[in-house]
Amino acid sequence: MPSTAVIQVKRGIGDVVWHLPFIRAIAAATPERAITFLTLPSTRAKELLAAEPSVGEVIYFEHHGSELARGINLIKLIALLRAGQFRRIWILDRTIRPALAAMLAGIPERIGPGDGLQRHMITNVGIDPRHFKELAMDWLRVLLESMNVPLPSTEPDLKLPETLLAGIAARYQTPRPWIVLALGGSHPSKDWPDAHYAALLDTLRRRTSGSVFLIGGAENSARAQSLIARSVGAPAVNACDLSIVEAAALLRLADLFVGPDSGPMNLAAAGATPAFTLFGSTPVLSYSRFIHAIEPEGGWKVPGGMARIDPAQVLARIEPYLASR
């Protein structure tokens, strides 16, 4: 087992993706060139990182819940960390409990950003608190720099098995270019109205010579089918039945992605697919050159921002990519 652990407590699939360059940089600085990654089950990290050489093992733990549940989860996390016999842990989060668990588990070297009380539980100096006004990926750069750990790139470049990619390529014998349209988001405020999806999908099907795939997990399957039925033209595929790694493979093979700030968007960028992302309620992400932000007039902070992003605005942004493909 690697001597170094990395822990992060964010819930999302996308959180695993954008943390990946930091994980690789930390792993490259270890004798084993690999780390043990501790995260939440909702991230699906075991599936997503199965082919990642810098991750020796993924261990799930629970973090959220009531005060009682949090106390129980803390005890369990301490036990997990003790069992791992780690010499070093990187805490890629500002919260206290992961640092407290690492300290109580007796891990000698505990590296974290040092926000608030966490500063008393880590063994490094921490970073200037002014950086915490920035996005997490920005202050993580500062943390790695403070520890003299090079970060060559923030591009995730998610590794996927060749057999998986070949299987998805063989499953869909439809014309190119492949355009993936993602439905839904981790919060209702991130979603786009159905009327907007319908208008964009109908226009895409009438104008492209390729295929349009709709993804978003089983919970969006009926929605995808309804949107497809309301449009005509080029082939449209309801791909909401794909597993998370199958969706990642489809997104790597795709020519274009359109959708909200979501897990699929992060997977598209991690697959080097141009990801035209609707930032109507969340800060614009810039960790990847493949993320192309589309904001409402007035920026993402305006009330009802997602509904203010017009399908015609989206089409105007992706038109040059459609023409080139």
mmCIF file of C-alpha atoms in Angstrom:
data_model
loop_
_atom_site.group_PDB
_atom_site.id
_atom_site.type_symbol
_atom_site.label_atom_id
_atom_site.label_comp_id
_atom_site.label_asym_id
_atom_site.label_seq_id
_atom_site.Cartn_x
_atom_site.Cartn_y
_atom_site.Cartn_z
ATOM 1 C CA MET A 1 0.000 0.000 0.000
ATOM 2 C CA PRO A 2 1.315 3.516 -0.777
ATOM 3 C CA SER A 3 2.773 5.414 2.158
ATOM 4 C CA THR A 4 0.896 8.597 1.185
ATOM 5 C CA ALA A 5 -2.852 9.183 1.328
ATOM 6 C CA VAL A 6 -4.886 11.956 -0.277
ATOM 7 C CA ILE A 7 -8.303 12.814 1.119
ATOM 8 C CA GLN A 8 -11.058 14.989 -0.332
ATOM 9 C CA VAL A 9 -14.614 15.354 0.954
ATOM 10 C CA LYS A 10 -16.550 16.907 -1.916
ATOM 11 C CA ARG A 11 -19.500 14.862 -3.157
ATOM 12 C CA GLY A 12 -19.427 15.168 -6.940
ATOM 13 C CA ILE A 13 -18.121 13.171 -9.879
ATOM 14 C CA GLY A 14 -16.712 16.385 -11.294
ATOM 15 C CA ASP A 15 -14.792 16.948 -8.053
ATOM 16 C CA VAL A 16 -12.809 13.756 -8.665
ATOM 17 C CA VAL A 17 -12.043 14.901 -12.201
ATOM 18 C CA TRP A 18 -10.635 18.320 -11.405
ATOM 19 C CA HIS A 19 -8.708 16.990 -8.390
ATOM 20 C CA LEU A 20 -6.955 14.445 -10.607
ATOM 21 C CA PRO A 21 -4.015 16.662 -11.706
ATOM 22 C CA PHE A 22 -3.306 17.487 -8.054
ATOM 23 C CA ILE A 23 -3.445 13.796 -7.140
ATOM 24 C CA ARG A 24 -0.987 12.969 -9.923
ATOM 25 C CA ALA A 25 1.396 15.727 -8.844
ATOM 26 C CA ILE A 26 1.354 14.508 -5.228
ATOM 27 C CA ALA A 27 1.831 10.884 -6.329
ATOM 28 C CA ALA A 28 4.804 11.864 -8.520
ATOM 29 C CA ALA A 29 6.532 13.230 -5.407
ATOM 30 C CA THR A 30 6.229 9.939 -3.479
ATOM 31 C CA PRO A 31 8.643 6.955 -3.531
ATOM 32 C CA GLU A 32 5.891 4.649 -4.857
ATOM 33 C CA ARG A 33 4.688 7.175 -7.479
ATOM 34 C CA ALA A 34 1.180 6.340 -6.299
ATOM 35 C CA ILE A 35 -1.189 7.312 -3.481
ATOM 36 C CA THR A 36 -4.225 5.950 -1.679
ATOM 37 C CA PHE A 37 -7.240 8.133 -2.397
ATOM 38 C CA LEU A 38 -9.938 8.543 0.258
ATOM 39 C CA THR A 39 -13.213 10.080 -0.880
ATOM 40 C CA LEU A 40 -16.990 9.742 -0.731
ATOM 41 C CA PRO A 41 -18.931 6.950 -2.481
ATOM 42 C CA SER A 42 -21.006 9.509 -4.421
ATOM 43 C CA THR A 43 -17.916 10.495 -6.427
ATOM 44 C CA ARG A 44 -17.777 7.053 -8.109
ATOM 45 C CA ALA A 45 -13.984 7.320 -7.881
ATOM 46 C CA LYS A 46 -13.404 3.550 -7.809
ATOM 47 C CA GLU A 47 -14.938 3.241 -11.275
ATOM 48 C CA LEU A 48 -13.520 6.432 -12.724
ATOM 49 C CA LEU A 49 -9.952 5.908 -11.505
ATOM 50 C CA ALA A 50 -9.664 2.168 -12.178
ATOM 51 C CA ALA A 51 -7.134 2.812 -14.972
ATOM 52 C CA GLU A 52 -5.285 5.658 -13.229
ATOM 53 C CA PRO A 53 -1.670 4.613 -12.464
ATOM 54 C CA SER A 54 -1.127 7.311 -9.824
ATOM 55 C CA VAL A 55 -3.922 5.890 -7.622
ATOM 56 C CA GLY A 56 -2.979 2.624 -5.957
ATOM 57 C CA GLU A 57 -6.288 2.242 -4.157
ATOM 58 C CA VAL A 58 -9.539 4.125 -3.629
ATOM 59 C CA ILE A 59 -11.113 3.901 -0.170
ATOM 60 C CA TYR A 60 -14.615 5.232 0.459
ATOM 61 C CA PHE A 61 -15.712 6.872 3.682
ATOM 62 C CA GLU A 62 -18.804 8.779 4.786
ATOM 63 C CA HIS A 63 -18.544 12.403 5.868
ATOM 64 C CA HIS A 64 -21.930 14.108 5.959
ATOM 65 C CA GLY A 65 -25.116 13.653 7.967
ATOM 66 C CA SER A 66 -26.451 14.628 11.386
ATOM 67 C CA GLU A 67 -24.137 15.598 14.223
ATOM 68 C CA LEU A 68 -24.366 12.042 15.555
ATOM 69 C CA ALA A 69 -23.653 10.560 12.133
ATOM 70 C CA ARG A 70 -20.695 12.881 11.692
ATOM 71 C CA GLY A 71 -19.267 11.783 15.010
ATOM 72 C CA ILE A 72 -19.617 8.110 14.082
ATOM 73 C CA ASN A 73 -18.141 8.779 10.642
ATOM 74 C CA LEU A 74 -15.176 10.523 12.241
ATOM 75 C CA ILE A 75 -14.449 7.464 14.404
ATOM 76 C CA LYS A 76 -14.666 5.208 11.356
ATOM 77 C CA LEU A 77 -12.347 7.476 9.376
ATOM 78 C CA ILE A 78 -9.779 7.411 12.181
ATOM 79 C CA ALA A 79 -9.880 3.607 12.080
ATOM 80 C CA LEU A 80 -9.437 3.572 8.281
ATOM 81 C CA LEU A 81 -6.444 5.875 8.485
ATOM 82 C CA ARG A 82 -4.831 3.845 11.286
ATOM 83 C CA ALA A 83 -5.285 0.644 9.292
ATOM 84 C CA GLY A 84 -3.545 2.242 6.311
ATOM 85 C CA GLN A 85 -0.417 2.999 8.380
ATOM 86 C CA PHE A 86 0.246 6.066 6.250
ATOM 87 C CA ARG A 87 3.326 8.184 6.855
ATOM 88 C CA ARG A 88 1.866 11.218 5.087
ATOM 89 C CA ILE A 89 -1.577 12.550 4.226
ATOM 90 C CA TRP A 90 -2.627 15.427 2.000
ATOM 91 C CA ILE A 91 -5.941 17.008 3.024
ATOM 92 C CA LEU A 92 -7.330 18.702 -0.079
ATOM 93 C CA ASP A 93 -10.060 20.472 1.834
ATOM 94 C CA ARG A 94 -10.479 23.318 4.296
ATOM 95 C CA THR A 95 -12.695 21.425 6.773
ATOM 96 C CA ILE A 96 -11.521 20.331 10.213
ATOM 97 C CA ARG A 97 -12.654 16.699 10.569
ATOM 98 C CA PRO A 98 -10.306 15.065 7.991
ATOM 99 C CA ALA A 99 -7.341 16.829 9.612
ATOM 100 C CA LEU A 100 -8.549 15.880 13.095
ATOM 101 C CA ALA A 101 -8.979 12.248 12.017
ATOM 102 C CA ALA A 102 -5.472 12.196 10.547
ATOM 103 C CA MET A 103 -3.998 13.657 13.742
ATOM 104 C CA LEU A 104 -5.868 11.200 15.999
ATOM 105 C CA ALA A 105 -4.840 8.326 13.717
ATOM 106 C CA GLY A 106 -1.218 9.208 14.392
ATOM 107 C CA ILE A 107 -0.173 10.057 10.826
ATOM 108 C CA PRO A 108 3.179 11.833 11.289
ATOM 109 C CA GLU A 109 3.003 14.241 8.329
ATOM 110 C CA ARG A 110 -0.307 16.016 7.720
ATOM 111 C CA ILE A 111 -0.422 18.505 4.876
ATOM 112 C CA GLY A 112 -3.377 20.825 4.400
ATOM 113 C CA PRO A 113 -4.304 24.402 3.524
ATOM 114 C CA GLY A 114 -4.665 25.358 7.185
ATOM 115 C CA ASP A 115 -7.910 27.297 7.224
ATOM 116 C CA GLY A 116 -9.080 28.262 10.717
ATOM 117 C CA LEU A 117 -8.694 25.566 13.369
ATOM 118 C CA GLN A 118 -7.324 23.145 10.789
ATOM 119 C CA ARG A 119 -4.005 25.024 11.038
ATOM 120 C CA HIS A 120 -3.466 23.491 14.503
ATOM 121 C CA MET A 121 -3.885 19.931 13.178
ATOM 122 C CA ILE A 122 -1.501 19.976 10.218
ATOM 123 C CA THR A 123 2.272 19.782 10.233
ATOM 124 C CA ASN A 124 2.934 22.218 7.380
ATOM 125 C CA VAL A 125 2.635 25.993 7.781
ATOM 126 C CA GLY A 126 -0.496 26.300 5.653
ATOM 127 C CA ILE A 127 -1.201 28.986 3.085
ATOM 128 C CA ASP A 128 -2.131 32.647 3.343
ATOM 129 C CA PRO A 129 -5.842 32.840 4.321
ATOM 130 C CA ARG A 130 -6.408 35.442 1.604
ATOM 131 C CA HIS A 131 -6.260 32.634 -0.955
ATOM 132 C CA PHE A 132 -9.430 31.073 0.440
ATOM 133 C CA LYS A 133 -11.449 33.764 -1.344
ATOM 134 C CA GLU A 134 -10.462 32.021 -4.584
ATOM 135 C CA LEU A 135 -11.865 28.811 -6.067
ATOM 136 C CA ALA A 136 -10.584 25.602 -4.474
ATOM 137 C CA MET A 137 -8.526 24.661 -7.531
ATOM 138 C CA ASP A 138 -6.746 28.011 -7.280
ATOM 139 C CA TRP A 139 -5.752 27.740 -3.625
ATOM 140 C CA LEU A 140 -4.744 24.101 -4.153
ATOM 141 C CA ARG A 141 -2.176 25.333 -6.670
ATOM 142 C CA VAL A 142 -0.813 27.584 -3.924
ATOM 143 C CA LEU A 143 -0.730 24.683 -1.450
ATOM 144 C CA LEU A 144 1.292 22.464 -3.796
ATOM 145 C CA GLU A 145 3.654 25.330 -4.597
ATOM 146 C CA SER A 146 4.190 25.958 -0.885
ATOM 147 C CA MET A 147 5.272 22.308 -0.530
ATOM 148 C CA ASN A 148 7.566 22.459 -3.595
ATOM 149 C CA VAL A 149 5.418 19.952 -5.477
ATOM 150 C CA PRO A 150 5.387 20.734 -9.222
ATOM 151 C CA LEU A 151 1.992 20.870 -10.926
ATOM 152 C CA PRO A 152 2.756 20.415 -14.645
ATOM 153 C CA SER A 153 -0.846 20.887 -15.781
ATOM 154 C CA THR A 154 -4.404 21.152 -14.500
ATOM 155 C CA GLU A 155 -5.753 19.129 -17.446
ATOM 156 C CA PRO A 156 -7.385 15.977 -15.989
ATOM 157 C CA ASP A 157 -6.802 13.685 -19.035
ATOM 158 C CA LEU A 158 -8.827 10.877 -17.479
ATOM 159 C CA LYS A 159 -7.379 7.437 -18.273
ATOM 160 C CA LEU A 160 -9.917 4.896 -19.537
ATOM 161 C CA PRO A 161 -9.390 1.255 -20.566
ATOM 162 C CA GLU A 162 -9.004 0.767 -24.325
ATOM 163 C CA THR A 163 -11.490 -2.108 -24.203
ATOM 164 C CA LEU A 164 -14.105 0.241 -22.770
ATOM 165 C CA LEU A 165 -13.536 2.833 -25.493
ATOM 166 C CA ALA A 166 -13.661 0.166 -28.192
ATOM 167 C CA GLY A 167 -16.895 -1.210 -26.774
ATOM 168 C CA ILE A 168 -18.635 2.177 -26.849
ATOM 169 C CA ALA A 169 -17.343 2.859 -30.384
ATOM 170 C CA ALA A 170 -18.756 -0.480 -31.519
ATOM 171 C CA ARG A 171 -22.098 0.015 -29.750
ATOM 172 C CA TYR A 172 -23.012 3.208 -31.590
ATOM 173 C CA GLN A 173 -22.757 2.896 -35.360
ATOM 174 C CA THR A 174 -24.209 6.344 -36.019
ATOM 175 C CA PRO A 175 -22.955 9.192 -38.250
ATOM 176 C CA ARG A 176 -20.420 11.724 -37.042
ATOM 177 C CA PRO A 177 -19.924 14.269 -35.643
ATOM 178 C CA TRP A 178 -21.137 13.027 -32.275
ATOM 179 C CA ILE A 179 -22.709 15.793 -30.194
ATOM 180 C CA VAL A 180 -23.468 15.014 -26.553
ATOM 181 C CA LEU A 181 -26.166 17.022 -24.805
ATOM 182 C CA ALA A 182 -26.226 16.620 -21.001
ATOM 183 C CA LEU A 183 -29.426 16.917 -18.996
ATOM 184 C CA GLY A 184 -29.731 17.893 -15.347
ATOM 185 C CA GLY A 185 -27.263 18.943 -12.687
ATOM 186 C CA SER A 186 -26.339 18.321 -9.075
ATOM 187 C CA HIS A 187 -28.768 21.076 -8.049
ATOM 188 C CA PRO A 188 -31.983 22.305 -9.745
ATOM 189 C CA SER A 189 -30.434 25.770 -10.156
ATOM 190 C CA LYS A 190 -27.819 24.236 -12.480
ATOM 191 C CA ASP A 191 -30.407 22.714 -14.819
ATOM 192 C CA TRP A 192 -31.596 24.229 -18.097
ATOM 193 C CA PRO A 193 -35.336 24.565 -18.835
ATOM 194 C CA ASP A 194 -36.876 21.811 -20.959
ATOM 195 C CA ALA A 195 -38.103 24.367 -23.501
ATOM 196 C CA HIS A 196 -34.496 25.461 -24.077
ATOM 197 C CA TYR A 197 -33.275 21.875 -24.387
ATOM 198 C CA ALA A 198 -36.069 21.097 -26.847
ATOM 199 C CA ALA A 199 -35.318 24.125 -29.015
ATOM 200 C CA LEU A 200 -31.598 23.399 -29.147
ATOM 201 C CA LEU A 201 -32.054 19.684 -29.795
ATOM 202 C CA ASP A 202 -34.522 20.291 -32.636
ATOM 203 C CA THR A 203 -32.185 22.819 -34.247
ATOM 204 C CA LEU A 204 -29.183 20.519 -33.896
ATOM 205 C CA ARG A 205 -31.024 17.564 -35.425
ATOM 206 C CA ARG A 206 -32.124 19.685 -38.377
ATOM 207 C CA ARG A 207 -28.674 21.172 -39.015
ATOM 208 C CA THR A 208 -26.134 18.454 -38.312
ATOM 209 C CA SER A 209 -25.247 15.504 -40.496
ATOM 210 C CA GLY A 210 -24.066 13.654 -37.394
ATOM 211 C CA SER A 211 -25.765 12.300 -34.270
ATOM 212 C CA VAL A 212 -26.954 13.798 -30.990
ATOM 213 C CA PHE A 213 -26.643 11.807 -27.749
ATOM 214 C CA LEU A 214 -28.563 12.699 -24.597
ATOM 215 C CA ILE A 215 -27.025 11.696 -21.272
ATOM 216 C CA GLY A 216 -27.884 12.392 -17.656
ATOM 217 C CA GLY A 217 -28.340 9.115 -15.831
ATOM 218 C CA ALA A 218 -31.406 6.920 -15.403
ATOM 219 C CA GLU A 219 -33.331 9.705 -13.646
ATOM 220 C CA ASN A 220 -33.306 11.706 -16.907
ATOM 221 C CA SER A 221 -34.138 8.857 -19.289
ATOM 222 C CA ALA A 222 -37.853 9.660 -19.655
ATOM 223 C CA ARG A 223 -37.009 13.321 -20.056
ATOM 224 C CA ALA A 224 -34.531 12.517 -22.814
ATOM 225 C CA GLN A 225 -37.082 10.347 -24.612
ATOM 226 C CA SER A 226 -39.655 13.139 -24.460
ATOM 227 C CA LEU A 227 -37.193 15.686 -25.872
ATOM 228 C CA ILE A 228 -36.239 13.340 -28.705
ATOM 229 C CA ALA A 229 -39.915 12.812 -29.561
ATOM 230 C CA ARG A 230 -40.397 16.583 -29.834
ATOM 231 C CA SER A 231 -37.635 16.974 -32.435
ATOM 232 C CA VAL A 232 -36.866 15.662 -35.915
ATOM 233 C CA GLY A 233 -33.876 15.222 -38.173
ATOM 234 C CA ALA A 234 -30.511 13.575 -37.580
ATOM 235 C CA PRO A 235 -30.237 10.494 -35.349
ATOM 236 C CA ALA A 236 -30.804 11.140 -31.646
ATOM 237 C CA VAL A 237 -29.793 8.572 -29.041
ATOM 238 C CA ASN A 238 -31.114 8.309 -25.499
ATOM 239 C CA ALA A 239 -27.884 7.284 -23.738
ATOM 240 C CA CYS A 240 -29.117 7.871 -20.187
ATOM 241 C CA ASP A 241 -28.741 4.150 -19.473
ATOM 242 C CA LEU A 242 -24.935 4.320 -19.628
ATOM 243 C CA SER A 243 -22.897 3.676 -16.498
ATOM 244 C CA ILE A 244 -20.635 6.465 -15.336
ATOM 245 C CA VAL A 245 -17.525 4.991 -16.972
ATOM 246 C CA GLU A 246 -19.443 4.235 -20.183
ATOM 247 C CA ALA A 247 -20.602 7.857 -20.247
ATOM 248 C CA ALA A 248 -16.985 8.956 -19.727
ATOM 249 C CA ALA A 249 -15.957 6.816 -22.710
ATOM 250 C CA LEU A 250 -18.725 8.267 -24.891
ATOM 251 C CA LEU A 251 -17.650 11.778 -23.915
ATOM 252 C CA ARG A 252 -14.016 11.046 -24.814
ATOM 253 C CA LEU A 253 -15.098 9.729 -28.216
ATOM 254 C CA ALA A 254 -17.517 12.626 -28.842
ATOM 255 C CA ASP A 255 -16.756 15.627 -31.019
ATOM 256 C CA LEU A 256 -18.682 18.180 -28.970
ATOM 257 C CA PHE A 257 -20.376 18.545 -25.576
ATOM 258 C CA VAL A 258 -23.111 20.964 -24.548
ATOM 259 C CA GLY A 259 -24.583 21.083 -21.071
ATOM 260 C CA PRO A 260 -24.643 22.629 -17.591
ATOM 261 C CA ASP A 261 -21.788 22.795 -15.115
ATOM 262 C CA SER A 262 -22.000 19.149 -14.065
ATOM 263 C CA GLY A 263 -20.211 15.821 -13.754
ATOM 264 C CA PRO A 264 -20.605 15.091 -17.491
ATOM 265 C CA MET A 265 -19.091 18.474 -18.341
ATOM 266 C CA ASN A 266 -16.022 17.680 -16.263
ATOM 267 C CA LEU A 267 -15.791 14.239 -17.881
ATOM 268 C CA ALA A 268 -15.985 15.816 -21.335
ATOM 269 C CA ALA A 269 -13.130 18.190 -20.527
ATOM 270 C CA ALA A 270 -11.186 15.258 -19.054
ATOM 271 C CA GLY A 271 -11.646 13.485 -22.390
ATOM 272 C CA ALA A 272 -10.263 16.441 -24.372
ATOM 273 C CA THR A 273 -13.679 17.078 -25.914
ATOM 274 C CA PRO A 274 -14.702 20.732 -26.430
ATOM 275 C CA ALA A 275 -17.191 21.316 -23.609
ATOM 276 C CA PHE A 276 -19.547 24.250 -24.128
ATOM 277 C CA THR A 277 -20.777 24.781 -20.613
ATOM 278 C CA LEU A 278 -23.764 26.762 -19.370
ATOM 279 C CA PHE A 279 -22.576 28.722 -16.349
ATOM 280 C CA GLY A 280 -25.823 30.346 -15.252
ATOM 281 C CA SER A 281 -25.610 29.736 -11.503
ATOM 282 C CA THR A 282 -22.025 28.752 -10.699
ATOM 283 C CA PRO A 283 -18.604 30.397 -11.109
ATOM 284 C CA VAL A 284 -16.895 29.841 -14.445
ATOM 285 C CA LEU A 285 -14.272 27.089 -14.306
ATOM 286 C CA SER A 286 -11.037 27.534 -16.222
ATOM 287 C CA TYR A 287 -8.879 24.576 -15.187
ATOM 288 C CA SER A 288 -9.082 23.062 -18.682
ATOM 289 C CA ARG A 289 -8.622 24.608 -22.111
ATOM 290 C CA PHE A 290 -11.495 22.395 -23.285
ATOM 291 C CA ILE A 291 -14.055 24.267 -21.147
ATOM 292 C CA HIS A 292 -15.826 26.975 -23.166
ATOM 293 C CA ALA A 293 -18.031 29.059 -20.888
ATOM 294 C CA ILE A 294 -21.446 30.352 -21.932
ATOM 295 C CA GLU A 295 -22.907 32.855 -19.476
ATOM 296 C CA PRO A 296 -26.131 34.872 -19.385
ATOM 297 C CA GLU A 297 -26.002 38.598 -19.913
ATOM 298 C CA GLY A 298 -24.786 40.083 -16.649
ATOM 299 C CA GLY A 299 -22.824 36.973 -15.685
ATOM 300 C CA TRP A 300 -23.540 33.831 -13.706
ATOM 301 C CA LYS A 301 -24.655 35.701 -10.568
ATOM 302 C CA VAL A 302 -27.811 37.164 -12.107
ATOM 303 C CA PRO A 303 -31.059 35.671 -10.718
ATOM 304 C CA GLY A 304 -32.463 32.891 -12.888
ATOM 305 C CA GLY A 305 -29.233 32.812 -14.840
ATOM 306 C CA MET A 306 -29.710 29.411 -16.462
ATOM 307 C CA ALA A 307 -33.073 30.346 -17.977
ATOM 308 C CA ARG A 308 -31.481 33.541 -19.323
ATOM 309 C CA ILE A 309 -29.073 31.543 -21.502
ATOM 310 C CA ASP A 310 -30.925 31.385 -24.810
ATOM 311 C CA PRO A 311 -30.642 28.367 -27.155
ATOM 312 C CA ALA A 312 -29.753 30.751 -30.000
ATOM 313 C CA GLN A 313 -26.837 32.033 -27.902
ATOM 314 C CA VAL A 314 -25.599 28.473 -27.412
ATOM 315 C CA LEU A 315 -26.004 27.632 -31.098
ATOM 316 C CA ALA A 316 -24.010 30.713 -32.115
ATOM 317 C CA ARG A 317 -21.116 29.581 -29.890
ATOM 318 C CA ILE A 318 -20.993 25.992 -31.164
ATOM 319 C CA GLU A 319 -21.667 26.784 -34.842
ATOM 320 C CA PRO A 320 -17.964 27.113 -35.789
ATOM 321 C CA TYR A 321 -17.277 23.690 -34.253
ATOM 322 C CA LEU A 322 -20.178 22.127 -36.094
ATOM 323 C CA ALA A 323 -18.952 23.585 -39.371
ATOM 324 C CA SER A 324 -15.387 22.378 -38.826
ATOM 325 C CA ARG A 325 -16.588 18.827 -38.194
#
